[in-house]
Amino acid sequence: MIGLLLTGLATGLLAAWIPTRGHWQIVHPRRALLLWAVAGILGLLLTATSVLYAAVHSLHVHPAGAVAESMTLTLVAWMGLGGLGVAGSLALLGRGDLGDEDGERPGIAELLSRRRTTSWQSGRITIVQIDDPRLIAVASASSSPTIFVSSTARNTLAPSHLAAIIAHEAAHLHQRHALARHLGAWHCACLPKRSRLRRDLTNRILLLTELAADDSAASRVGPAHLLDALSSLHALAPSRELAVRAARVRSVHGLLGNAPTLHRPPHRTDTQRHAESQ
């Protein structure tokens, strides 16, 4: 029972290491996200099973049984139930998207408050053009699948570039990246607040969801169009993330030519991003 509990806790910790250690995840982002989710769920199930086992058996220990066994089962049961309660509270408090912490990404409430100028359908996804001076393209799965595109983005970007960006946002919806980021926020909340592992996991979940969406968009509109779109966005609003993503598309998909020059805007961190790069 103790071994099962320790195994569950170790598996949960291992899940945080899977997307953060090494560079193979950059080439295979969807595989890394899947392994992370499976390991995390497995660790949670093992931990919950050990706690329930201890709780049930602590109530059925024979009076003549070993006192140490009874005390151990009771202690594990109460500590485990308390830990699961804390984890549940963190899940409720940490439902936000990991990207909500960077002050650049517009919230859904803000997008809904903008004046809608037009809308159109792309399969089951509704694309809504909003009146906003920023270069914005943001997917929202809160009610119905929706992609918000600013009038500035639609009027500034070439049609092929806009199509690539919309394909990228549609991939976020199809691959349920909002759910992955919610789970990532909960997982990070369970880790020590100032730990390096927590920072690394936050950064990697955000990055891997972007890279997975890039791969899907590349398969839909072509890697060359996606690379051109990322380069165009980078030229309009220089961003380290855009430059890194463009360089990766060129490398992974075997494209020739130069990726955008990497510029780090002042007073920004790697996890802070422009809304148009989502």
Coordinates of C-alpha atoms in Angstrom, one line a residue:
M1 CA 0.0 0.0 0.0
I2 CA 2.8 2.4 0.9
G3 CA 4.6 1.3 -2.2
L4 CA 1.6 2.0 -4.3
L5 CA 1.3 5.5 -2.8
L6 CA 4.9 6.3 -3.4
T7 CA 4.7 5.0 -6.9
G8 CA 1.7 7.2 -7.6
L9 CA 3.5 10.3 -6.3
A10 CA 6.7 9.4 -8.2
T11 CA 4.7 9.0 -11.4
G12 CA 3.0 12.3 -10.9
L13 CA 6.4 13.9 -10.5
L14 CA 7.8 12.1 -13.5
A15 CA 4.9 13.4 -15.6
A16 CA 6.2 16.9 -15.0
W17 CA 9.7 15.9 -16.2
I18 CA 8.5 14.3 -19.4
P19 CA 7.8 17.6 -21.3
T20 CA 10.6 19.5 -19.7
R21 CA 13.8 17.4 -20.0
G22 CA 15.5 17.1 -23.4
H23 CA 14.7 18.5 -26.8
W24 CA 12.9 15.6 -28.5
Q25 CA 9.6 17.2 -27.4
I26 CA 10.2 20.1 -29.8
V27 CA 10.2 17.8 -32.8
H28 CA 7.3 15.7 -31.4
P29 CA 5.1 18.0 -29.4
R30 CA 1.8 16.0 -29.6
R31 CA 3.6 12.9 -28.5
A32 CA 5.1 14.7 -25.6
L33 CA 1.8 16.2 -24.5
L34 CA 0.1 12.8 -24.7
L35 CA 2.8 11.1 -22.6
W36 CA 2.6 13.9 -20.1
A37 CA -1.2 13.5 -19.8
V38 CA -1.1 9.7 -19.6
A39 CA 1.7 9.8 -16.9
G40 CA -0.2 12.4 -14.9
I41 CA -3.5 10.6 -15.0
L42 CA -1.8 7.3 -14.1
G43 CA 0.0 8.9 -11.1
L44 CA -3.3 10.4 -9.9
L45 CA -5.1 7.1 -10.2
L46 CA -2.4 5.2 -8.3
T47 CA -2.3 7.8 -5.6
A48 CA -6.1 7.8 -5.2
T49 CA -6.3 4.0 -5.2
S50 CA -3.7 3.7 -2.5
V51 CA -5.6 6.3 -0.4
L52 CA -8.9 4.5 -0.8
Y53 CA -7.3 1.2 0.0
A54 CA -5.9 2.6 3.2
A55 CA -9.2 4.2 4.2
V56 CA -11.2 1.0 3.6
H57 CA -8.7 -1.3 5.4
S58 CA -8.2 1.0 8.3
L59 CA -11.9 0.5 9.1
H60 CA -11.6 -3.3 8.9
V61 CA -8.4 -4.0 10.9
H62 CA -9.1 -6.8 13.4
P63 CA -9.0 -5.5 17.0
A64 CA -6.2 -8.0 17.7
G65 CA -4.3 -6.8 14.7
A66 CA -1.0 -5.0 14.9
V67 CA -1.3 -1.5 16.3
A68 CA 1.4 -0.3 14.0
E69 CA -0.6 -1.5 10.9
S70 CA -3.7 0.2 12.1
M71 CA -2.0 3.5 12.8
T72 CA -0.2 3.4 9.5
L73 CA -3.4 2.8 7.5
T74 CA -5.3 5.5 9.4
L75 CA -2.5 8.0 8.9
V76 CA -2.1 7.3 5.2
A77 CA -5.8 7.5 4.7
W78 CA -6.3 10.8 6.5
M79 CA -3.2 12.3 4.9
G80 CA -4.1 11.0 1.5
L81 CA -7.7 12.3 1.7
G82 CA -6.4 15.7 2.8
G83 CA -4.0 15.7 -0.1
L84 CA -6.7 14.8 -2.6
G85 CA -8.8 17.6 -1.1
V86 CA -6.0 20.1 -1.5
A87 CA -5.5 18.9 -5.1
G88 CA -9.2 19.3 -5.8
S89 CA -9.2 22.8 -4.4
L90 CA -6.2 23.6 -6.6
A91 CA -8.0 22.2 -9.6
L92 CA -11.0 24.5 -8.9
L93 CA -8.8 27.5 -8.3
G94 CA -6.5 26.8 -11.2
R95 CA -8.9 26.3 -14.0
G96 CA -7.5 29.3 -15.9
D97 CA -5.4 28.9 -19.0
L98 CA -1.6 28.9 -18.4
G99 CA -1.5 31.8 -20.9
D100 CA -3.7 33.9 -18.7
E101 CA -0.7 35.0 -16.7
D102 CA 1.0 36.8 -19.5
G103 CA -0.6 40.3 -19.6
E104 CA -0.5 40.3 -23.4
R105 CA -3.2 37.7 -24.3
P106 CA -6.7 39.2 -24.4
G107 CA -9.3 37.4 -22.3
I108 CA -12.4 36.0 -23.8
A109 CA -14.5 38.5 -21.8
E110 CA -12.6 41.3 -23.5
L111 CA -13.0 39.8 -26.9
L112 CA -16.7 39.4 -26.4
S113 CA -17.0 43.1 -25.5
R114 CA -15.6 44.2 -28.8
R115 CA -17.9 45.2 -31.6
R116 CA -18.4 42.4 -34.1
T117 CA -18.1 43.6 -37.7
T118 CA -18.7 40.3 -39.6
S119 CA -18.5 36.5 -39.1
W120 CA -18.3 33.4 -41.3
Q121 CA -18.2 29.6 -40.9
S122 CA -15.3 27.2 -41.4
G123 CA -16.8 23.8 -40.8
R124 CA -18.1 23.7 -37.3
I125 CA -16.0 26.7 -36.3
T126 CA -17.4 30.3 -36.3
I127 CA -14.8 32.9 -37.2
V128 CA -15.8 36.3 -35.8
Q129 CA -14.2 39.6 -36.9
I130 CA -14.0 42.1 -34.1
D131 CA -13.1 45.8 -34.2
D132 CA -9.6 45.9 -32.5
P133 CA -6.5 47.9 -33.4
R134 CA -4.2 44.9 -32.5
L135 CA -3.1 41.9 -34.5
I136 CA -5.3 39.3 -32.9
A137 CA -6.3 35.8 -33.7
V138 CA -7.5 33.8 -30.6
A139 CA -9.4 30.5 -30.4
S140 CA -12.2 30.1 -27.8
A141 CA -13.8 26.8 -26.9
S142 CA -15.8 28.2 -23.9
S143 CA -19.2 27.9 -25.5
S144 CA -19.1 27.0 -29.2
P145 CA -15.9 26.7 -31.2
T146 CA -15.0 30.3 -32.1
I147 CA -12.0 32.1 -33.5
F148 CA -11.8 35.8 -32.9
V149 CA -9.9 37.8 -35.6
S150 CA -9.3 41.5 -35.4
S151 CA -10.1 43.7 -38.3
T152 CA -6.5 44.9 -38.2
A153 CA -5.2 41.3 -38.7
R154 CA -7.6 40.7 -41.5
N155 CA -6.8 43.9 -43.3
T156 CA -3.0 43.8 -42.7
L157 CA -2.2 40.1 -43.4
A158 CA -2.2 38.6 -46.9
P159 CA -5.1 36.1 -47.4
S160 CA -2.7 33.1 -47.4
H161 CA -1.1 34.3 -44.2
L162 CA -4.5 34.8 -42.5
A163 CA -5.6 31.4 -43.6
A164 CA -2.5 29.9 -42.0
I165 CA -3.1 31.7 -38.8
I166 CA -6.8 30.6 -38.7
A167 CA -5.6 27.0 -39.4
H168 CA -3.3 27.3 -36.4
E169 CA -6.1 28.5 -34.2
A170 CA -8.5 25.8 -35.5
A171 CA -5.8 23.2 -34.5
H172 CA -6.0 24.5 -30.9
L173 CA -9.7 23.8 -30.9
H174 CA -9.5 20.4 -32.6
Q175 CA -6.7 19.2 -30.4
R176 CA -8.3 20.5 -27.2
H177 CA -5.3 22.6 -26.2
A178 CA -7.5 24.7 -23.9
L179 CA -8.1 21.5 -21.8
A180 CA -4.4 20.7 -21.9
R181 CA -3.5 24.1 -20.6
H182 CA -6.2 23.8 -17.9
L183 CA -4.6 20.5 -16.8
G184 CA -1.2 22.1 -17.0
A185 CA -2.3 25.0 -14.8
W186 CA -3.6 22.4 -12.2
H187 CA -0.4 20.3 -12.4
C188 CA 1.8 23.4 -12.0
A189 CA -0.3 24.5 -9.0
C190 CA 0.5 21.2 -7.3
L191 CA 4.3 21.8 -7.7
P192 CA 6.3 24.1 -5.3
K193 CA 5.5 27.7 -6.3
R194 CA 9.0 28.9 -6.8
S195 CA 10.5 25.7 -8.2
R196 CA 12.3 25.6 -11.5
L197 CA 10.3 22.5 -12.4
R198 CA 7.1 24.5 -12.1
R199 CA 8.4 27.3 -14.3
D200 CA 9.8 24.8 -16.9
L201 CA 6.5 22.9 -17.0
T202 CA 4.5 26.1 -17.6
N203 CA 6.8 27.2 -20.4
R204 CA 6.8 23.8 -22.1
I205 CA 3.1 23.2 -22.0
L206 CA 2.5 26.6 -23.6
L207 CA 5.2 26.1 -26.2
L208 CA 4.2 22.5 -27.1
T209 CA 0.6 23.4 -27.7
E210 CA 1.8 26.2 -30.0
L211 CA 4.1 23.8 -31.9
A212 CA 1.5 21.1 -32.2
A213 CA -0.9 23.7 -33.7
D214 CA 1.9 24.8 -36.1
D215 CA 2.3 21.2 -37.3
S216 CA -1.4 20.8 -37.9
A217 CA -1.6 24.2 -39.7
A218 CA 1.5 23.2 -41.8
S219 CA -0.3 20.0 -42.9
R220 CA -3.4 21.9 -43.8
V221 CA -2.1 25.0 -45.6
G222 CA 1.5 23.9 -46.4
P223 CA 4.6 24.6 -44.3
A224 CA 5.8 27.3 -46.7
H225 CA 2.6 29.4 -46.2
L226 CA 2.8 28.9 -42.4
L227 CA 6.5 30.0 -42.4
D228 CA 5.6 33.1 -44.5
A229 CA 2.7 33.9 -42.1
L230 CA 5.0 33.6 -39.0
S231 CA 7.7 35.7 -40.7
S232 CA 5.1 38.3 -41.6
L233 CA 3.8 38.5 -38.0
H234 CA 7.3 38.7 -36.7
A235 CA 8.1 41.6 -39.0
L236 CA 5.0 43.5 -37.9
A237 CA 5.5 42.7 -34.2
P238 CA 8.9 41.2 -33.3
S239 CA 8.6 38.3 -30.9
R240 CA 11.0 35.7 -29.7
E241 CA 8.4 33.0 -29.8
L242 CA 7.4 33.8 -33.4
A243 CA 11.0 33.6 -34.5
V244 CA 11.6 30.3 -32.7
R245 CA 8.5 28.8 -34.2
A246 CA 9.4 30.0 -37.7
A247 CA 12.9 28.5 -37.4
R248 CA 11.4 25.2 -36.2
V249 CA 8.9 25.1 -39.1
R250 CA 11.8 25.7 -41.5
S251 CA 13.9 23.0 -39.8
V252 CA 11.3 20.3 -39.1
H253 CA 9.5 20.6 -42.4
G254 CA 12.7 20.9 -44.5
L255 CA 12.2 24.3 -46.0
L256 CA 15.0 26.4 -47.5
G257 CA 15.6 30.0 -46.8
N258 CA 16.2 32.1 -43.7
A259 CA 14.0 32.2 -40.7
P260 CA 13.3 35.6 -39.1
T261 CA 16.1 37.1 -37.0
L262 CA 15.6 36.4 -33.4
H263 CA 14.9 39.6 -31.4
R264 CA 14.0 39.7 -27.8
P265 CA 11.7 42.6 -27.0
P266 CA 12.8 44.5 -23.9
H267 CA 11.3 43.7 -20.5
R268 CA 9.6 40.5 -21.7
T269 CA 10.0 36.9 -20.6
D270 CA 9.9 33.8 -22.8
T271 CA 6.4 32.9 -21.6
Q272 CA 5.0 36.4 -22.5
R273 CA 3.7 36.4 -26.0
H274 CA 1.8 38.6 -28.5
A275 CA -1.8 37.7 -28.9
E276 CA -1.4 37.3 -32.6
S277 CA 1.0 34.5 -32.2
Q278 CA -1.6 32.3 -30.5

